[in-house]
Every structure is written in structure tokens, then in C-alpha cells.
Amino acid sequence: MEVLISGAQRGVGRGLADALAARGDRVTGTSRRPEPGPRMLELDVTDAGSVRAMAAGFGDGPLDLLVCNAGIYPDKGQRLDTGFPAGLWAETFAVNVTGVFLTVQALLPNLRRARGRVAILASAMGSDTRAPGGSYIYRASKAAALNLGRNLSADLKAEGIAVGIYHPGWVRTDMGGPAADVTVAASAAGLLARFDALSLATTGVFEDYLGRAIPF
């Protein structure tokens, strides 16, 4: 299987890349500052030119699975009365929403050749039913990523391309922090099972790494 993962140099993206490669899949990763390697492409998802260059670097071959994993959470711990500046909103949406769209758009020809699948890593924090307050920018961006994935699933179903939206769990990464309750390996293993199960019959699904449905 030919796979491309954005944001694959560390965290969940790296865990997914390692797990896929270990089972024999051909994996291309992306990073803003990639380490040297034959299957790592430079990609800044906020830069349309960089996205186009990444797609050109990948080539015109079929793509069986695109994992949109690149994301940021810069507003953790900000105060309602003094935080959440406008620039942080723009930066976060550029990565977590626009970046996902541009990546999918640029690789559509490859996905069409394979009748491939798209996996968007969102978050349960983007669910309208889970709103305890705080993290306004991140929550809003992940809600938008969920909405984007659901609409892509509707448009691409007729072309044989399935789209799933997934919550990786609260994972022990730089973003999740050391108190998180899920290891990278466990999250990656669960997500791979979800990706393997994704089909046109389940396109538009929103679920966590264990396969539990998350309310929109």
C-alpha cells in the first residue's frame, strides 16, 4: 500500500509511519524541516507553493492512503480575558483546516488513480457535544476540520474515495504532554485498524482510535 502522512517526523505521525513501514507498506512522510531520508518530503501546509512542490515531489503514482496528521495546539492554557489573539486564530486555522484541504486537493489525482482513502486526524475536542470551555482556537479548528472531512466524504464518495475523521486519543507527545493516557504505539495501532476498516460504506465516520463513534 502506498501511503503519505503529513507531519510524520514526530509524535503520532511518526508512530503511524513506523507501524506502516514495519508491516510492509510504502510510506512517504512530510515535515516542515525533514530529516534526511529517501521517503521524507518538505511540506509547510500553510504555504500553497510548498504544498504544490510536495505533490510534485511525490510524483504522479497512485496513493492508497493519505493521512492528514499535521496540526498545532498553540492556545493551550490561554486566558479568556487576555489570550487568544487574532494572529493565533489565523495561524491555527491555516495549519489545522486550510492545510488539510490544500493537501487533499494537491494529491487528488493520486488518490483518484488508486481509489484511495483519506484519514483526517481531528479531535474529540472538536465535537459540539464536548464543550467544557477553554482552548477556543484549537477546539474551533478541529470542529472545522471535522466539518471539512464530512463534506469531502460527500463529494468524493462518487469517485470511490472514502474519507474518515479520527481522534487519536490523548497521546503522550509534545502536544499531549507527559500526563496523557495513551502511548504513541497504542494510538498508532488503533488508528491503523480504523484506516484499514474505512470504506465507502463508512465514509464520513468520526471515531476514536479504538473505533468508538464520537458525536458530532
CSV table of C-alpha atoms in Angstrom, one decimal:
chain,number,residue,atom,x,y,z
A,1,MET,CA,0.0,0.0,0.0
A,2,GLU,CA,1.3,3.5,-0.9
A,3,VAL,CA,0.8,5.9,2.0
A,4,LEU,CA,1.6,9.6,2.6
A,5,ILE,CA,1.5,11.1,6.1
A,6,SER,CA,1.8,14.8,6.8
A,7,GLY,CA,3.6,15.8,9.9
A,8,ALA,CA,5.4,12.4,10.1
A,9,GLN,CA,8.7,13.4,11.8
A,10,ARG,CA,7.5,13.0,15.4
A,11,GLY,CA,4.5,12.2,17.6
A,12,VAL,CA,1.6,10.2,16.3
A,13,GLY,CA,2.6,10.8,12.7
A,14,ARG,CA,6.0,9.2,13.3
A,15,GLY,CA,4.3,6.3,15.1
A,16,LEU,CA,2.0,5.7,12.2
A,17,ALA,CA,4.9,5.9,9.7
A,18,ASP,CA,6.9,3.4,11.7
A,19,ALA,CA,4.0,1.0,12.1
A,20,LEU,CA,3.0,1.1,8.5
A,21,ALA,CA,6.6,0.6,7.3
A,22,ALA,CA,7.0,-2.3,9.7
A,23,ARG,CA,4.1,-4.2,8.1
A,24,GLY,CA,5.5,-3.6,4.6
A,25,ASP,CA,3.6,-0.6,3.4
A,26,ARG,CA,5.5,2.1,1.4
A,27,VAL,CA,5.4,5.3,3.4
A,28,THR,CA,6.2,8.8,2.5
A,29,GLY,CA,6.3,11.3,5.3
A,30,THR,CA,6.3,15.1,5.3
A,31,SER,CA,7.8,17.7,7.7
A,32,ARG,CA,8.5,21.4,7.6
A,33,ARG,CA,12.1,20.5,8.3
A,34,PRO,CA,12.6,16.9,7.3
A,35,GLU,CA,15.5,14.8,8.4
A,36,PRO,CA,17.5,13.4,5.5
A,37,GLY,CA,15.9,10.3,4.0
A,38,PRO,CA,14.6,8.9,0.8
A,39,ARG,CA,10.9,9.0,1.8
A,40,MET,CA,10.6,12.4,3.6
A,41,LEU,CA,9.3,15.4,1.7
A,42,GLU,CA,9.4,19.0,2.9
A,43,LEU,CA,6.0,20.5,3.5
A,44,ASP,CA,4.6,23.6,5.1
A,45,VAL,CA,0.9,23.1,4.9
A,46,THR,CA,0.2,26.8,5.3
A,47,ASP,CA,2.1,27.6,2.1
A,48,ALA,CA,0.3,26.7,-1.2
A,49,GLY,CA,3.6,26.7,-3.1
A,50,SER,CA,5.1,24.3,-0.6
A,51,VAL,CA,2.0,22.0,-0.9
A,52,ARG,CA,2.3,22.0,-4.7
A,53,ALA,CA,6.0,21.2,-4.5
A,54,MET,CA,5.3,18.3,-2.1
A,55,ALA,CA,2.8,16.9,-4.6
A,56,ALA,CA,5.3,17.2,-7.4
A,57,GLY,CA,7.9,15.5,-5.3
A,58,PHE,CA,5.6,12.7,-4.6
A,59,GLY,CA,5.0,12.1,-8.3
A,60,ASP,CA,2.1,11.0,-10.3
A,61,GLY,CA,1.7,7.5,-9.0
A,62,PRO,CA,-1.4,6.1,-7.2
A,63,LEU,CA,-1.9,6.9,-3.5
A,64,ASP,CA,-3.8,4.4,-1.5
A,65,LEU,CA,-4.0,6.3,1.8
A,66,LEU,CA,-3.4,9.9,2.7
A,67,VAL,CA,-3.2,10.7,6.4
A,68,CYS,CA,-3.6,14.4,7.2
A,69,ASN,CA,-1.9,14.5,10.6
A,70,ALA,CA,0.0,17.8,10.7
A,71,GLY,CA,-1.6,20.1,13.3
A,72,ILE,CA,-0.9,22.6,16.1
A,73,TYR,CA,-2.4,23.4,19.5
A,74,PRO,CA,-0.9,26.8,20.4
A,75,ASP,CA,-3.6,28.2,22.7
A,76,LYS,CA,-3.3,25.7,25.5
A,77,GLY,CA,-3.7,27.4,28.8
A,78,GLN,CA,-4.6,30.8,27.4
A,79,ARG,CA,-6.8,33.1,29.5
A,80,LEU,CA,-10.2,34.2,28.1
A,81,ASP,CA,-9.7,37.8,29.1
A,82,THR,CA,-6.2,38.3,27.9
A,83,GLY,CA,-5.4,35.5,25.4
A,84,PHE,CA,-6.4,34.1,22.1
A,85,PRO,CA,-5.0,36.8,19.9
A,86,ALA,CA,-6.2,37.2,16.3
A,87,GLY,CA,-2.9,36.1,14.8
A,88,LEU,CA,-3.1,32.8,16.7
A,89,TRP,CA,-6.5,32.1,15.3
A,90,ALA,CA,-5.2,32.7,11.7
A,91,GLU,CA,-2.1,30.5,12.3
A,92,THR,CA,-4.0,27.6,13.8
A,93,PHE,CA,-6.7,27.6,11.1
A,94,ALA,CA,-4.1,27.8,8.4
A,95,VAL,CA,-2.5,24.6,9.7
A,96,ASN,CA,-5.4,22.6,11.1
A,97,VAL,CA,-8.0,23.4,8.4
A,98,THR,CA,-6.7,25.1,5.3
A,99,GLY,CA,-3.6,22.9,5.4
A,100,VAL,CA,-5.7,19.8,5.4
A,101,PHE,CA,-7.8,21.0,2.4
A,102,LEU,CA,-4.7,22.0,0.4
A,103,THR,CA,-3.0,18.7,1.0
A,104,VAL,CA,-6.1,16.7,-0.1
A,105,GLN,CA,-6.6,18.9,-3.1
A,106,ALA,CA,-3.0,18.7,-4.3
A,107,LEU,CA,-3.0,14.9,-4.0
A,108,LEU,CA,-6.5,14.2,-5.5
A,109,PRO,CA,-5.0,13.0,-8.8
A,110,ASN,CA,-3.0,10.4,-7.0
A,111,LEU,CA,-6.0,9.4,-4.8
A,112,ARG,CA,-8.2,9.1,-7.9
A,113,ARG,CA,-5.7,6.7,-9.5
A,114,ALA,CA,-5.9,4.3,-6.6
A,115,ARG,CA,-9.5,5.0,-5.5
A,116,GLY,CA,-7.7,5.7,-2.2
A,117,ARG,CA,-8.7,6.7,1.2
A,118,VAL,CA,-8.2,9.9,3.3
A,119,ALA,CA,-7.8,9.9,7.0
A,120,ILE,CA,-8.0,13.3,8.8
A,121,LEU,CA,-6.8,13.4,12.3
A,122,ALA,CA,-9.1,15.7,14.2
A,123,SER,CA,-10.0,15.6,17.9
A,124,ALA,CA,-12.9,14.8,20.2
A,125,MET,CA,-12.3,18.4,21.4
A,126,GLY,CA,-13.9,19.5,18.1
A,127,SER,CA,-17.2,17.8,18.9
A,128,ASP,CA,-20.1,20.1,19.7
A,129,THR,CA,-21.2,17.8,22.5
A,130,ARG,CA,-17.9,18.2,24.3
A,131,ALA,CA,-17.6,21.8,25.3
A,132,PRO,CA,-16.2,22.3,28.8
A,133,GLY,CA,-14.6,25.7,27.9
A,134,GLY,CA,-11.1,26.8,27.1
A,135,SER,CA,-8.8,26.0,24.2
A,136,TYR,CA,-11.2,28.0,22.0
A,137,ILE,CA,-8.9,28.2,18.9
A,138,TYR,CA,-7.9,24.5,18.9
A,139,ARG,CA,-11.5,23.4,19.5
A,140,ALA,CA,-12.9,25.6,16.8
A,141,SER,CA,-10.2,24.5,14.3
A,142,LYS,CA,-10.8,20.8,15.0
A,143,ALA,CA,-14.6,21.3,14.6
A,144,ALA,CA,-13.9,22.9,11.3
A,145,ALA,CA,-11.6,20.0,10.3
A,146,LEU,CA,-14.4,17.6,11.2
A,147,ASN,CA,-16.9,19.6,9.0
A,148,LEU,CA,-14.3,19.7,6.2
A,149,GLY,CA,-13.9,15.9,6.3
A,150,ARG,CA,-17.6,15.3,6.3
A,151,ASN,CA,-18.1,17.5,3.2
A,152,LEU,CA,-15.1,15.9,1.5
A,153,SER,CA,-16.6,12.5,2.2
A,154,ALA,CA,-19.8,13.5,0.4
A,155,ASP,CA,-18.1,15.0,-2.6
A,156,LEU,CA,-15.6,12.1,-3.1
A,157,LYS,CA,-17.8,9.1,-2.5
A,158,ALA,CA,-18.9,9.0,-6.1
A,159,GLU,CA,-15.3,8.8,-7.1
A,160,GLY,CA,-14.7,5.8,-4.9
A,161,ILE,CA,-12.6,7.7,-2.3
A,162,ALA,CA,-13.6,7.2,1.3
A,163,VAL,CA,-12.8,9.8,4.0
A,164,GLY,CA,-12.7,9.2,7.7
A,165,ILE,CA,-12.1,11.6,10.6
A,166,TYR,CA,-10.4,10.3,13.7
A,167,HIS,CA,-9.5,11.2,17.3
A,168,PRO,CA,-6.1,9.7,18.1
A,169,GLY,CA,-6.7,9.8,21.9
A,170,TRP,CA,-4.9,11.9,24.5
A,171,VAL,CA,-1.5,10.8,23.4
A,172,ARG,CA,1.9,11.2,25.2
A,173,THR,CA,3.5,13.6,22.7
A,174,ASP,CA,4.9,17.1,22.8
A,175,MET,CA,1.3,18.3,22.2
A,176,GLY,CA,-0.4,15.9,24.6
A,177,GLY,CA,2.2,16.1,27.4
A,178,PRO,CA,3.5,13.5,29.8
A,179,ALA,CA,0.2,13.2,31.7
A,180,ALA,CA,-1.6,11.8,28.6
A,181,ASP,CA,-3.1,8.4,29.0
A,182,VAL,CA,-2.3,6.8,25.6
A,183,THR,CA,1.1,5.8,24.2
A,184,VAL,CA,2.1,6.7,20.6
A,185,ALA,CA,2.3,3.0,19.8
A,186,ALA,CA,-1.2,2.2,21.1
A,187,SER,CA,-2.7,5.2,19.3
A,188,ALA,CA,-1.0,4.3,16.0
A,189,ALA,CA,-2.1,0.6,16.2
A,190,GLY,CA,-5.7,1.6,16.9
A,191,LEU,CA,-5.7,4.2,14.1
A,192,LEU,CA,-4.2,1.8,11.6
A,193,ALA,CA,-7.1,-0.6,12.3
A,194,ARG,CA,-9.5,2.2,11.7
A,195,PHE,CA,-7.9,3.2,8.4
A,196,ASP,CA,-7.9,-0.4,7.3
A,197,ALA,CA,-11.7,-0.6,8.1
A,198,LEU,CA,-12.5,2.6,6.3
A,199,SER,CA,-14.7,2.0,3.2
A,200,LEU,CA,-17.3,3.7,1.1
A,201,ALA,CA,-19.9,2.2,3.4
A,202,THR,CA,-18.4,4.0,6.4
A,203,THR,CA,-17.1,7.2,4.7
A,204,GLY,CA,-17.6,10.3,6.8
A,205,VAL,CA,-17.2,8.4,10.0
A,206,PHE,CA,-16.0,10.3,13.1
A,207,GLU,CA,-14.5,7.9,15.7
A,208,ASP,CA,-11.6,7.5,18.1
A,209,TYR,CA,-8.6,5.2,17.8
A,210,LEU,CA,-10.5,2.3,19.4
A,211,GLY,CA,-13.3,2.6,16.9
A,212,ARG,CA,-15.8,4.3,19.3
A,213,ALA,CA,-18.1,6.7,17.5
A,214,ILE,CA,-17.9,10.3,18.6
A,215,PRO,CA,-21.0,12.6,18.4
A,216,PHE,CA,-20.6,15.5,16.0
